[in-house]
Coordinates of C-alpha atoms in Angstrom, one line a residue:
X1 CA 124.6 -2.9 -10.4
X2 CA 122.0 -3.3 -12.7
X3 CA 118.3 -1.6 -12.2
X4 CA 115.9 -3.5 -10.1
X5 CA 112.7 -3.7 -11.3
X6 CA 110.1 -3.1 -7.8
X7 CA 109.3 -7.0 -7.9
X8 CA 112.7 -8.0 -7.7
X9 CA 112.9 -4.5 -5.0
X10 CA 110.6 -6.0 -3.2
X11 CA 111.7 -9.7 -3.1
X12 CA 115.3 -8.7 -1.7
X13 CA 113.7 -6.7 1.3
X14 CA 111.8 -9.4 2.4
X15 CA 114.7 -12.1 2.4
X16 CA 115.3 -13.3 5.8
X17 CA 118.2 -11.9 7.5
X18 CA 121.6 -13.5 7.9
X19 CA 124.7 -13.1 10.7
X20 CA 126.4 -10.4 10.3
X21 CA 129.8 -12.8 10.0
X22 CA 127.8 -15.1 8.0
X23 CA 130.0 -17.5 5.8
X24 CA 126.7 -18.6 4.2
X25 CA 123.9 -17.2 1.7
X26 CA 120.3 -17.2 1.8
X27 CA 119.2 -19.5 -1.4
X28 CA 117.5 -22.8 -2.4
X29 CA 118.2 -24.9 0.3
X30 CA 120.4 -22.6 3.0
X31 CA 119.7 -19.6 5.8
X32 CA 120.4 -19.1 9.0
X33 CA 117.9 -21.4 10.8
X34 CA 118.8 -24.5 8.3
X35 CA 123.0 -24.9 8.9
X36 CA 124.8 -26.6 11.3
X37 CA 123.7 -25.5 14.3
X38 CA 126.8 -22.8 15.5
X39 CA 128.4 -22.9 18.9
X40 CA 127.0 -19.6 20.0
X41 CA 123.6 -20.4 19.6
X42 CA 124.2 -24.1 20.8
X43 CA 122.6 -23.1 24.5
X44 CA 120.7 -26.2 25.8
X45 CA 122.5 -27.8 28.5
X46 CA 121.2 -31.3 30.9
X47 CA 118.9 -29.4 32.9
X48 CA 117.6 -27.4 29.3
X49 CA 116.5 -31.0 28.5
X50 CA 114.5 -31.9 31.6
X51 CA 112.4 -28.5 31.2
X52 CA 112.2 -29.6 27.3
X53 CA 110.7 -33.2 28.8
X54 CA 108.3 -31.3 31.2
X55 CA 106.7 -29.2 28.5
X56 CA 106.6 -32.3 25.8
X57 CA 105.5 -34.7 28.8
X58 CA 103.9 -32.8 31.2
X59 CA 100.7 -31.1 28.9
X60 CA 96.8 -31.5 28.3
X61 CA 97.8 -34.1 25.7
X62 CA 99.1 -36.1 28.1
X63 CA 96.7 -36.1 30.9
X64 CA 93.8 -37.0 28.7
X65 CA 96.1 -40.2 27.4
X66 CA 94.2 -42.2 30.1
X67 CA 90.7 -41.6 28.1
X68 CA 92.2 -43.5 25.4
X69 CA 93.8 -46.5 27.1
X70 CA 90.9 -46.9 29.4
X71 CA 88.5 -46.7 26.1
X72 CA 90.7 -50.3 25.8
X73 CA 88.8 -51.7 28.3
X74 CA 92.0 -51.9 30.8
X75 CA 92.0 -51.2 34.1
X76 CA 93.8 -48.5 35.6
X77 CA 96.7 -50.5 36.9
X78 CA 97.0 -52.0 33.7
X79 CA 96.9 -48.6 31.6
X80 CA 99.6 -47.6 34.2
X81 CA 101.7 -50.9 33.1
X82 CA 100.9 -49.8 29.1
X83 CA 102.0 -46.1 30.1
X84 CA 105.1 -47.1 31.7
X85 CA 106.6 -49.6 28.6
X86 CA 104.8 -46.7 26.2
X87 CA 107.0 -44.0 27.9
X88 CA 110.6 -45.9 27.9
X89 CA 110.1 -47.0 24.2
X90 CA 109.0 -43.2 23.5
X91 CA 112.8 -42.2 25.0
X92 CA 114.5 -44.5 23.7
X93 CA 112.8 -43.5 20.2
X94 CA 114.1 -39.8 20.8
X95 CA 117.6 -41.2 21.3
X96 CA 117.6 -42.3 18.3
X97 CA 115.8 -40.0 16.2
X98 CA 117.6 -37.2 17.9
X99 CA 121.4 -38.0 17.6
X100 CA 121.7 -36.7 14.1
X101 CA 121.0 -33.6 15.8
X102 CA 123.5 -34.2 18.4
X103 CA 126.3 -34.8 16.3
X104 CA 125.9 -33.1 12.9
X105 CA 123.6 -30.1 14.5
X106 CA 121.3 -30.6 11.7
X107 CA 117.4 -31.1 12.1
X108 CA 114.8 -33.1 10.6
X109 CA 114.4 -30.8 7.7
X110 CA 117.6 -30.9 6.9
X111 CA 118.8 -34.9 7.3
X112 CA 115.7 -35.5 5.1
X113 CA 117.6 -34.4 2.5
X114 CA 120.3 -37.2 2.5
X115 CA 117.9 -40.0 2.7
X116 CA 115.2 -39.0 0.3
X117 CA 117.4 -37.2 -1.5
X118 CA 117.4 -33.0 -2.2
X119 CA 114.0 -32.7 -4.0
X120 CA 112.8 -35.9 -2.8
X121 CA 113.0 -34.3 1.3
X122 CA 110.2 -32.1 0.2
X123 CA 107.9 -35.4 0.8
X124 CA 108.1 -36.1 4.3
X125 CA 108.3 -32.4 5.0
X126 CA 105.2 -31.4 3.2
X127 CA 103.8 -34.5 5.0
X128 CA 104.6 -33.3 8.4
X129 CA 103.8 -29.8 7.8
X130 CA 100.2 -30.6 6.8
X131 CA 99.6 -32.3 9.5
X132 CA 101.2 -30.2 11.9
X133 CA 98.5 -27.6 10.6
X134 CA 96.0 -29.5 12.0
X135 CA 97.2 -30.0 15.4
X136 CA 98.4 -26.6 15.9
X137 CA 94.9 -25.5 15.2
X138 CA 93.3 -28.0 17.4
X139 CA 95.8 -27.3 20.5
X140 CA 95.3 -23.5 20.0
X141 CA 91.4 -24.4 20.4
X142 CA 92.2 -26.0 23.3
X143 CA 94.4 -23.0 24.5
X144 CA 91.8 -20.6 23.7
X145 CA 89.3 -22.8 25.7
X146 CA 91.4 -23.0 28.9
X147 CA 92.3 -19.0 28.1
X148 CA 88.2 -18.7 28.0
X149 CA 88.1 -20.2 31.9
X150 CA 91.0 -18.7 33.0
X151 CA 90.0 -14.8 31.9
X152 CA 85.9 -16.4 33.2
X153 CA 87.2 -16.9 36.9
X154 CA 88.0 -12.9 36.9
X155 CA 85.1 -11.8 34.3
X156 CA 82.5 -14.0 35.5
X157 CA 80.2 -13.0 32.4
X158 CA 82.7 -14.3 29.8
X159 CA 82.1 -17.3 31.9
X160 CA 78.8 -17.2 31.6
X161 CA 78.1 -15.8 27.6
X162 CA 76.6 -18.3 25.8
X163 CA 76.3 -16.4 22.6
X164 CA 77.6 -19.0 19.5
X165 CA 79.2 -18.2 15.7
X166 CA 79.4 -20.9 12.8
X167 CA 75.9 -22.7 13.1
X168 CA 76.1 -22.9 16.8
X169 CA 79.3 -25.3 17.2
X170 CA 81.3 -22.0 18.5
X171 CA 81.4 -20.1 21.5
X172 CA 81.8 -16.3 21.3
X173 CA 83.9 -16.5 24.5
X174 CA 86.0 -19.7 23.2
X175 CA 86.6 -17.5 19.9
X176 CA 87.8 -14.5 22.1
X177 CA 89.5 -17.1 24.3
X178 CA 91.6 -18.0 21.0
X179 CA 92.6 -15.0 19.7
X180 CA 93.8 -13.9 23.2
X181 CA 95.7 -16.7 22.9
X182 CA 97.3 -16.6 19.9
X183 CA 98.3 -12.7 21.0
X184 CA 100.5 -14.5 23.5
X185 CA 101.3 -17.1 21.2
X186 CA 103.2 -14.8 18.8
X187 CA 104.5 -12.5 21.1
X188 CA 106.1 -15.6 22.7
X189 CA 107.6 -17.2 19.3
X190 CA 109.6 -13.4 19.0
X191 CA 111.8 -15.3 21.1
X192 CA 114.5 -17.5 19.5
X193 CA 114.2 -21.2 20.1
X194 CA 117.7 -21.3 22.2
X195 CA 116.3 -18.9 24.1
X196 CA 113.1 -20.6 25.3
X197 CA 114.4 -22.0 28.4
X198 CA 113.0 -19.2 30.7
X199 CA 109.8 -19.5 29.6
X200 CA 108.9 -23.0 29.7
X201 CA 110.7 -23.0 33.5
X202 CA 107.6 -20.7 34.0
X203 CA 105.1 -22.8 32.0
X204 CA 106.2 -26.3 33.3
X205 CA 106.3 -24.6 37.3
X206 CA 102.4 -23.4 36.6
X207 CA 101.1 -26.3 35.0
X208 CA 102.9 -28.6 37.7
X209 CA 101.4 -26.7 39.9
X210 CA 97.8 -27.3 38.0
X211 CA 98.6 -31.1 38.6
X212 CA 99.4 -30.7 41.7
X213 CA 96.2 -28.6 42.7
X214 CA 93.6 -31.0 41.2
X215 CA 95.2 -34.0 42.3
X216 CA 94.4 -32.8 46.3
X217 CA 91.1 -31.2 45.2
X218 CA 90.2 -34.6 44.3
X219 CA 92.0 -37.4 46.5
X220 CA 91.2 -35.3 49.1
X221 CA 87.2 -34.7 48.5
X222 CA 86.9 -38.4 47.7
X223 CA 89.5 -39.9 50.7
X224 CA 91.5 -42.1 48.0
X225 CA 92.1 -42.2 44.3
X226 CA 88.2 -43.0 43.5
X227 CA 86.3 -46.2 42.7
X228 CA 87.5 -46.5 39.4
X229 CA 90.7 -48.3 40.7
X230 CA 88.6 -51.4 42.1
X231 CA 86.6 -51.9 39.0
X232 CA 87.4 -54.7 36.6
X233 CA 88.8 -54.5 33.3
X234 CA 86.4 -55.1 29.6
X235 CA 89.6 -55.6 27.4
X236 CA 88.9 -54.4 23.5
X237 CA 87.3 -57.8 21.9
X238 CA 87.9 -60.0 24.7
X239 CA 91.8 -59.7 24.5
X240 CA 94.1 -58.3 27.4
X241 CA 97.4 -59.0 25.2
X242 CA 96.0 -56.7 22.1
X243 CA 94.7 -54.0 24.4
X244 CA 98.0 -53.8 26.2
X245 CA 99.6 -53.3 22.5
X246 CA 96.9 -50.4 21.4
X247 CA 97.0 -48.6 24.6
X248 CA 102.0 -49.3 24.5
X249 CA 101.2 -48.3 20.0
X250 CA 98.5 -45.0 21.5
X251 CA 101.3 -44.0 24.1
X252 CA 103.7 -44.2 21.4
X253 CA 101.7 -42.5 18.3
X254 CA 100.7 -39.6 20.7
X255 CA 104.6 -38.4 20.8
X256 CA 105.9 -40.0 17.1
X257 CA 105.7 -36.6 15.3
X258 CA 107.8 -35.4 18.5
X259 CA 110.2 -38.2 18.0
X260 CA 110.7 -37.8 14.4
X261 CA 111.5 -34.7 15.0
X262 CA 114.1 -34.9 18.4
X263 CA 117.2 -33.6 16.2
X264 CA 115.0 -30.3 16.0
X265 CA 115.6 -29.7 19.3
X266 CA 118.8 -31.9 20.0
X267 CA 120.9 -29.5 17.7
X268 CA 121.0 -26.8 20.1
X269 CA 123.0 -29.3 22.5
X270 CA 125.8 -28.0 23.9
X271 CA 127.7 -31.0 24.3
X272 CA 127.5 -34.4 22.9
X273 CA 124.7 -36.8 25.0
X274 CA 123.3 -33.5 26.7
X275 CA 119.6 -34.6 26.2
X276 CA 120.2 -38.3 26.5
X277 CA 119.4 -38.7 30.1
X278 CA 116.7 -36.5 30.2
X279 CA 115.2 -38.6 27.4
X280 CA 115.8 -42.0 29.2
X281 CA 114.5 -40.5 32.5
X282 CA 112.4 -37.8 32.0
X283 CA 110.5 -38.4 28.8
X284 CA 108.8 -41.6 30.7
X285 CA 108.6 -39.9 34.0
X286 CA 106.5 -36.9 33.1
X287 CA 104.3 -38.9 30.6
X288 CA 103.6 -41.4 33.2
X289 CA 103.0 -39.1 36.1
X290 CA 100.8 -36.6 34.0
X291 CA 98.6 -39.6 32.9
X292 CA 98.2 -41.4 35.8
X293 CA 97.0 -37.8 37.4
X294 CA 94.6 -37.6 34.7
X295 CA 92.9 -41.3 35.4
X296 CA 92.7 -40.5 39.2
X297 CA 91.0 -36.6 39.0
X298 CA 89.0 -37.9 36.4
X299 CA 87.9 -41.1 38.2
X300 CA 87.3 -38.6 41.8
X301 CA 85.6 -36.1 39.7
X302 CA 83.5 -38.3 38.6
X303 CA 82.1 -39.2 42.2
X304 CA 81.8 -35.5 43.0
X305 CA 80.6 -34.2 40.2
X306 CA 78.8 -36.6 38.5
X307 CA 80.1 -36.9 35.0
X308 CA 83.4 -37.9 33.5
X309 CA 85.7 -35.2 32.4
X310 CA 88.7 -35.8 30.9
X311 CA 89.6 -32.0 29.2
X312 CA 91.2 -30.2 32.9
X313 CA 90.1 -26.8 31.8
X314 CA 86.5 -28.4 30.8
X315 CA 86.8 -29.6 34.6
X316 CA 88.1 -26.4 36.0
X317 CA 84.9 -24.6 34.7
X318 CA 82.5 -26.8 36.0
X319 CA 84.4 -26.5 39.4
X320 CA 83.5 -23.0 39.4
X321 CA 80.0 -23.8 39.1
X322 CA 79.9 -26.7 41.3
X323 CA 81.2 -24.3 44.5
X324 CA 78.7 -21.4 43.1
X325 CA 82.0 -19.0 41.4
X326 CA 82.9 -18.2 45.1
X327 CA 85.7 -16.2 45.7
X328 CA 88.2 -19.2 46.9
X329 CA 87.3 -21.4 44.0
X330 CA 87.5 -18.4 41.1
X331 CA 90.9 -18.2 42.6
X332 CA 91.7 -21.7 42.4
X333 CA 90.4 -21.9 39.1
X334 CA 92.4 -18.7 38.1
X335 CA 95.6 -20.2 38.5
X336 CA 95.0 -23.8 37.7
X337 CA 93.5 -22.3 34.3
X338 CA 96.5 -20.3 33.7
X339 CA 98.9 -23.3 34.0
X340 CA 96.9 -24.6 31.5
X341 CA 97.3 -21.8 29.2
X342 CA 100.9 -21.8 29.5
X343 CA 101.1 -26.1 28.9
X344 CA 99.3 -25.6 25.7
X345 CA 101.2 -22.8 24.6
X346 CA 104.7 -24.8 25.9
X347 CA 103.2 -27.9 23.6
X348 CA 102.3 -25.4 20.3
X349 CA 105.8 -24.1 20.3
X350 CA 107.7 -27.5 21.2
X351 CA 105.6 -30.0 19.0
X352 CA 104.5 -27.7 16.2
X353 CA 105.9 -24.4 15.4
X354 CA 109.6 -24.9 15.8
X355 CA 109.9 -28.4 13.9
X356 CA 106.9 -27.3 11.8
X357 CA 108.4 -23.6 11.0
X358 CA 111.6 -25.5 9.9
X359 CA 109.8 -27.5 7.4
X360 CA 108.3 -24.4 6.2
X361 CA 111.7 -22.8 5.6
X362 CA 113.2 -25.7 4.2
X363 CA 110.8 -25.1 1.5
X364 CA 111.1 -21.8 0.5
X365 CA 114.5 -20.5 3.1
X366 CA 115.3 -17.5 1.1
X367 CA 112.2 -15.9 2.3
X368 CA 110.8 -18.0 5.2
X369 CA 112.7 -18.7 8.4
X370 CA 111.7 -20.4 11.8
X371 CA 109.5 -17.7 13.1
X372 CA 108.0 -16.8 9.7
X373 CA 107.1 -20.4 9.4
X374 CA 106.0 -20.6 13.0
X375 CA 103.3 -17.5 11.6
X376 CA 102.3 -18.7 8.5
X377 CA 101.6 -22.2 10.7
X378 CA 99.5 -19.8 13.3
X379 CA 97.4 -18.2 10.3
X380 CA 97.0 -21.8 8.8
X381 CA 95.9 -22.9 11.9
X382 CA 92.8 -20.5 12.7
X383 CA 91.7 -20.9 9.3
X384 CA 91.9 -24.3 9.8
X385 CA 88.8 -23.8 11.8
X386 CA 88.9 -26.3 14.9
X387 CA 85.7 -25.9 15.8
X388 CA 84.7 -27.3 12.6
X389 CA 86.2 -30.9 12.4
X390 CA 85.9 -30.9 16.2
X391 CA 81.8 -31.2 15.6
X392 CA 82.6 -34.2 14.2
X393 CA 85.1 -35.2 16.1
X394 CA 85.2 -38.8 16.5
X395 CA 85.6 -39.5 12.6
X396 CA 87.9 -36.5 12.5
X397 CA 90.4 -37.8 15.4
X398 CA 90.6 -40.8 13.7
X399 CA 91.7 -39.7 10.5
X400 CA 94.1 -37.2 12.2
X401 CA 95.6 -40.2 14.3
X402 CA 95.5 -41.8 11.4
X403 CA 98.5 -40.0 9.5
X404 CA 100.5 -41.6 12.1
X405 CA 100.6 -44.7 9.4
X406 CA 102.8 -42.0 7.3
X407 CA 104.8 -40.7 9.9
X408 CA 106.2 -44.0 11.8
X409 CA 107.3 -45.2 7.9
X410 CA 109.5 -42.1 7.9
X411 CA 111.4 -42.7 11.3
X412 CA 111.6 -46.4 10.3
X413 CA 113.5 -45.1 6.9
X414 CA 115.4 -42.3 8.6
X415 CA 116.7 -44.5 11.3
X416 CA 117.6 -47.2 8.9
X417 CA 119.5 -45.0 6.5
X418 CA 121.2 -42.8 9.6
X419 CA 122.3 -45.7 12.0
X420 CA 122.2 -49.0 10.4
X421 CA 123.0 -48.1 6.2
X422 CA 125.6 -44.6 7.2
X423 CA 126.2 -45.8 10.3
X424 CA 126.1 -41.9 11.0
X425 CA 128.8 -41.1 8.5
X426 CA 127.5 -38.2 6.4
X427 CA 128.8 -35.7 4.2
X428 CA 127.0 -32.9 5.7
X429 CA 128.4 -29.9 3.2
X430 CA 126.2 -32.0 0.1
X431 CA 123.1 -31.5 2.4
X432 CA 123.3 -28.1 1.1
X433 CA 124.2 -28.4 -2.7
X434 CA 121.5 -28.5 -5.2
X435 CA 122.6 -30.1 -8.3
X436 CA 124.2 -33.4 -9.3
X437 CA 127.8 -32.9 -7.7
X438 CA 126.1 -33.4 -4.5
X439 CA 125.6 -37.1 -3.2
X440 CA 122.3 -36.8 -2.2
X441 CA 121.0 -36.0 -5.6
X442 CA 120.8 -39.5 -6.7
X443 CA 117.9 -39.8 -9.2
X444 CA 117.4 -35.9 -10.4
X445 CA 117.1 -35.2 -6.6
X446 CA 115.0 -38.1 -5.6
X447 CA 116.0 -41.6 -3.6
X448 CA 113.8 -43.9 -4.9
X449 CA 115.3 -46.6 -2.4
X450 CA 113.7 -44.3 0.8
X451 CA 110.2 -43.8 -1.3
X452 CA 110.0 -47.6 -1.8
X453 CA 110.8 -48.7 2.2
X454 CA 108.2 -46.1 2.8
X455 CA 105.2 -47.2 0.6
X456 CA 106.1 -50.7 2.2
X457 CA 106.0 -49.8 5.0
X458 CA 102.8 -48.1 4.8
X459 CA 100.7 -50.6 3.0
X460 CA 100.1 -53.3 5.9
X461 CA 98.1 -50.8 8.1
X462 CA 96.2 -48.4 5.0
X463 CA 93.5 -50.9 4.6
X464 CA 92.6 -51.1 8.5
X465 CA 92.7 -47.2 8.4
X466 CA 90.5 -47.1 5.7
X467 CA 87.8 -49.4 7.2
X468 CA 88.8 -47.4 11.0
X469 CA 86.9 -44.2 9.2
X470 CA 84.3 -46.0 7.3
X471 CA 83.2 -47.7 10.2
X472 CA 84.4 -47.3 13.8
X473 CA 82.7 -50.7 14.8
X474 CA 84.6 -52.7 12.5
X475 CA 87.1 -55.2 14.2
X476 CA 89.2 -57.8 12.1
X477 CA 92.9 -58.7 11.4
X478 CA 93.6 -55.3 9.1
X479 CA 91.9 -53.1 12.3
X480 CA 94.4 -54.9 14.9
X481 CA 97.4 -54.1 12.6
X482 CA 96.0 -50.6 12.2
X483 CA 95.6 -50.2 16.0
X484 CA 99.3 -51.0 16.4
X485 CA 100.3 -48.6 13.3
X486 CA 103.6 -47.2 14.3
X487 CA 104.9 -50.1 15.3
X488 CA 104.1 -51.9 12.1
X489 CA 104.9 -48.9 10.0
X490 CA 108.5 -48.0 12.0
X491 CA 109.2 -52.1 11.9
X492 CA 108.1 -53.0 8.2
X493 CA 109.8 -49.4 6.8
X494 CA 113.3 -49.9 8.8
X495 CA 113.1 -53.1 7.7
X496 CA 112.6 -53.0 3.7
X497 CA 115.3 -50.0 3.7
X498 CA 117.6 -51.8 5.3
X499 CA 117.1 -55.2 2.6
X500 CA 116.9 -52.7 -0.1
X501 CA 120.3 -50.6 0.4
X502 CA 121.9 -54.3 0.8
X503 CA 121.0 -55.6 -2.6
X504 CA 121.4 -52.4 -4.1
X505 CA 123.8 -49.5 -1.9
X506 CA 123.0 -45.8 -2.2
X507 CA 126.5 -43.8 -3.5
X508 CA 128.1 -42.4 -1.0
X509 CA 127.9 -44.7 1.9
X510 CA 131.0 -43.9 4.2
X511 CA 131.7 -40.8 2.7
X512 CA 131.7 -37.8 5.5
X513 CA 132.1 -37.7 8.9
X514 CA 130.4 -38.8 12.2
X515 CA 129.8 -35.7 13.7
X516 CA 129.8 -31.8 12.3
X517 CA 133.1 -30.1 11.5
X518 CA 133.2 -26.8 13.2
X519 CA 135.8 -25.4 10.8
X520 CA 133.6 -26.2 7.9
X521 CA 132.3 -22.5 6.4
X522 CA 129.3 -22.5 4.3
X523 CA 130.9 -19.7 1.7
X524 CA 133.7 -17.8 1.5
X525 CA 134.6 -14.9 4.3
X526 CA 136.9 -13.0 2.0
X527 CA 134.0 -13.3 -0.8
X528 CA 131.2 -12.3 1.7
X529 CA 133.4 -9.3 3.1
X530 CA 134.1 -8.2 -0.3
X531 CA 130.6 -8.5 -1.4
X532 CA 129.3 -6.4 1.3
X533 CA 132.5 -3.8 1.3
X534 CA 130.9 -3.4 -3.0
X535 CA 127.3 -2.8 -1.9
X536 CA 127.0 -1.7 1.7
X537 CA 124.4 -4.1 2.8
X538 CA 124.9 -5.4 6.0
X539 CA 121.8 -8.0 5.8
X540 CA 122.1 -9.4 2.4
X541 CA 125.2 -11.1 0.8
X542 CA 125.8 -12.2 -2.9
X543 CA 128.3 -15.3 -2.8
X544 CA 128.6 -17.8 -5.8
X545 CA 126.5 -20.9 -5.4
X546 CA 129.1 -23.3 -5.9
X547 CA 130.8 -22.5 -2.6
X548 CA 128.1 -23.2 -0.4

């Protein structure tokens, strides 16, 4: 061998680590989290599912989605109507975005690569890792927050420290809050994602039991589920119809980047339609029962308390002061506060730091893997600073929200290409082959066909977006087709792929199979054993290129 200089040294001990019976090699586009997802680590059975659904379902996110359908000017019985036809399309949407995932084992990193082709998949991936940043930052905020009130029921003067950092628009105690939590946080993604079950059975039992707790606090003070429910409706601009469709498009936006990314999670099935039924049944279920919990305690703590509060862990602080941080309601607010801890830190690791640690490794996965990306996403995160954009944050939300104009365009073009264009035939060994034997390399690795649907589909709602951020007032035809964005984008995008492959078909179409050939190797076992048998090193194996 050669003499290493200490770069190249150094750059082979931090190359992520590979089975010990690997058949693959750690390079451009392959490691261990990226292949086929293998039997053994295929774990997540029915019931795996369900808990999945309570963690995505059951979270802050969701019980403050009532703030934003009653901003519509609906009443509560018709945000309940909007929440239920929200929550079936949102399963039905992971059905389909998570079947790849179900049959070929491969997630969104991965089948990015044969629609947009092998250096064209760096697109939607960069584009859903950037914004993934954002929202990780902003739900650990959130998590420190609640951690803030849950550590304040026990230390009443972290409860009470009103000390601030960065001009005022931070608390010390929310600061310490967040890097408590992001202690946990780590410590937490040590585990591997197929074997998460255990802990969000404990997260989804403690914030279940959060839900549970406020609801009787408040049905009970009040003696009913508040006045709210008898007031009538203001629909947005005079119309009931489009404020049913923004609050059904809100619903839906809320869990797209969790959609487009189902066949994340749906590759660690065990069997074929494992997570189907909990996405038909439980996806709806716990979004729809979590909001509608959120419109009633918010509508009864609004007659007790006097103000509206839609954040729980906002509410569970001001509960301690309401009763005077007695005993009972320090304990109450202990364990309510705790199940809101673990729902944020369930949501971080199921919306953001798997899918979004993926993405990171599919860019560089000779050196990054799931957990290093779900790190580098933490430290992106803080520095992010939360606290920041949140001082402004009705502008802020709105462009964040707003990159759900790029997202639905991607699921309309994955979808399109997957079930309609491939009819889920793919020829999953080229998903992994660099260069122009693969099929997927079209253009010098990009699919122009994929970029084109996508600008497409993107165009009809930019110019509402645009005047959205300018001026949050403004209401006209380009504002109603932005407030009903992933629709339009997933609609217009599926669509113009579709037209497009007809008049002019991708190669390859029909080549492959429909689901994930377990006998398939990614390399050579006789190479691979030789290799390591010539250098001794268990964790890193030299194999030629060509044979992945």
């Amino acid at each position: 061998m050669h003499d290493e200089t200490m770069t190249q040294r150094f750059l082979r001990r931090i190359e992520v680590p590979i089975d010990a019976d690997a058949t693959y090699k750690n390079d451009h586009w392959t490691n261990r989290d990226l292949i086929p997802m293998p039997v053994e680590r295929r774990t997540y059975a029915i019931w795996s599912y369900f808990i999945y659904w309570c963690i995505s379902g059951m979270c802050i996110s969701a019980y403050t989605t009532g703030s934003t359908l009653l901003a519509y000017g609906l009443t509560p019985q018709q945000a309940i109507g909007a929440l239920v036809i929200g929550g079936f399309c949102t399963g039905l949407l992971s059905v389909a975005c998570g079947w790849m995932g179900e049959r070929h084992h491969i997630g969104f990193t991965v089948s990015s690569r044969f629609t947009w082709g092998m250096r064209g998949a760096y697109f939607p991936v960069l584009i859903r890792t950037f914004t993934t940043i954002f929202w990780d930052g902003l739900q650990a905020y959130w998590g420190g927050q609640a951690m803030t009130v849950t550590l304040g029921a026990i230390i009443t003067g972290l409860a009470h420290m009103d000390q601030t950092l960065a001009g005022g628009i931070l608390y010390t105690k929310d600061l310490i809050g967040m890097i408590i939590y992001y202690i946990f946080f780590i410590a937490i993604m040590r585990i591997p994602p197929e074997r998460l079950q255990k802990p969000f059975i404990v997260s989804s039992i403690l914030f279940g039991g959060t839900l549970i707790g406020l609801l009787a606090w408040a049905v009970s003070n009040v003696h009913g589920p508040g006045p709210l429910f008898k007031e009538p409706g203001n629909p947005a601009h005079g119309s009931i119809g489009w404020s049913m469709m923004f609050a059904i498009t809100s619903v839906l936006g809320a869990w797209g980047g969790g959609t487009l990314g189902q066949s994340d999670w749906t590759r660690y099935a065990n069997r074929p339609y494992a997570p189907t039924l909990s996405q038909m049944v439980a996806a709806p279920v716990t979004i729809i029962v979590t909001a509608v919990v959120g419109i009633v305690v918010t509508a009864c703590g609004d007659q007790i308390l006097g103000e509206v509060i839609w954040q729980p862990f906002t509410l569970l602080a001001r509960i301690q002061e309401f009763y005077g941080g007695s005993p009972r309601a320090r304990a109450g607010v202990f364990f309510a506060g705790l199940g809101c801890v673990c729902a944020q830190l369930g949501i971080s690791i199921v919306l953001n730091s798997v899918s979004a640690g993926m993405d990171l490794a599919g860019l560089s996965p000779k050196y990054l893997n799931i957990r290093r990306g779900a790190y580098v996403l933490a430290a992106f995160g803080m520095l992010s600073n939360p606290w920041q954009y949140l001082s402004n944050a009705a502008t802020f939300l709105t462009v964040l929200s707003g990159f759900g104009i790029f997202l639905a365009p991607f699921t309309g073009v994955m979808l399109a290409d997957y079930l309609v264009v491939r009819r889920c035939i793919i020829k999953l060994e080229d998903c992994y082959v660099g260069d122009s034997t693969s099929l997927y390399w079209y253009w010098h690795g990009f699919h122009w066909r994929a970029l084109l649907a996508w600008v497409i589909g993107v165009f009809p709602t930019m110019p509402g977006f645009i005047m959205s951020v300018r001026d949050a007032t403004a209401y006209n035809s380009w504002i109603r087709l932005f407030n009903i964005a992933f629709f339009v984008g997933l609609a217009v995008s599926f669509a113009a792929f579709w037209l497009i492959c007809i008049i002019t078909p991708p190669p390859g179409v029909g080549v492959g199979l429909t689901y994930h050939d377990e006998t398939r190797a990614f390399g050579d076992k006789e190479e691979v054993s030789s290799s390591r048998a010539s250098t001794g090193d268990e964790k890193h194996v030299e194999v030629d290129e060509k044979e992945v």
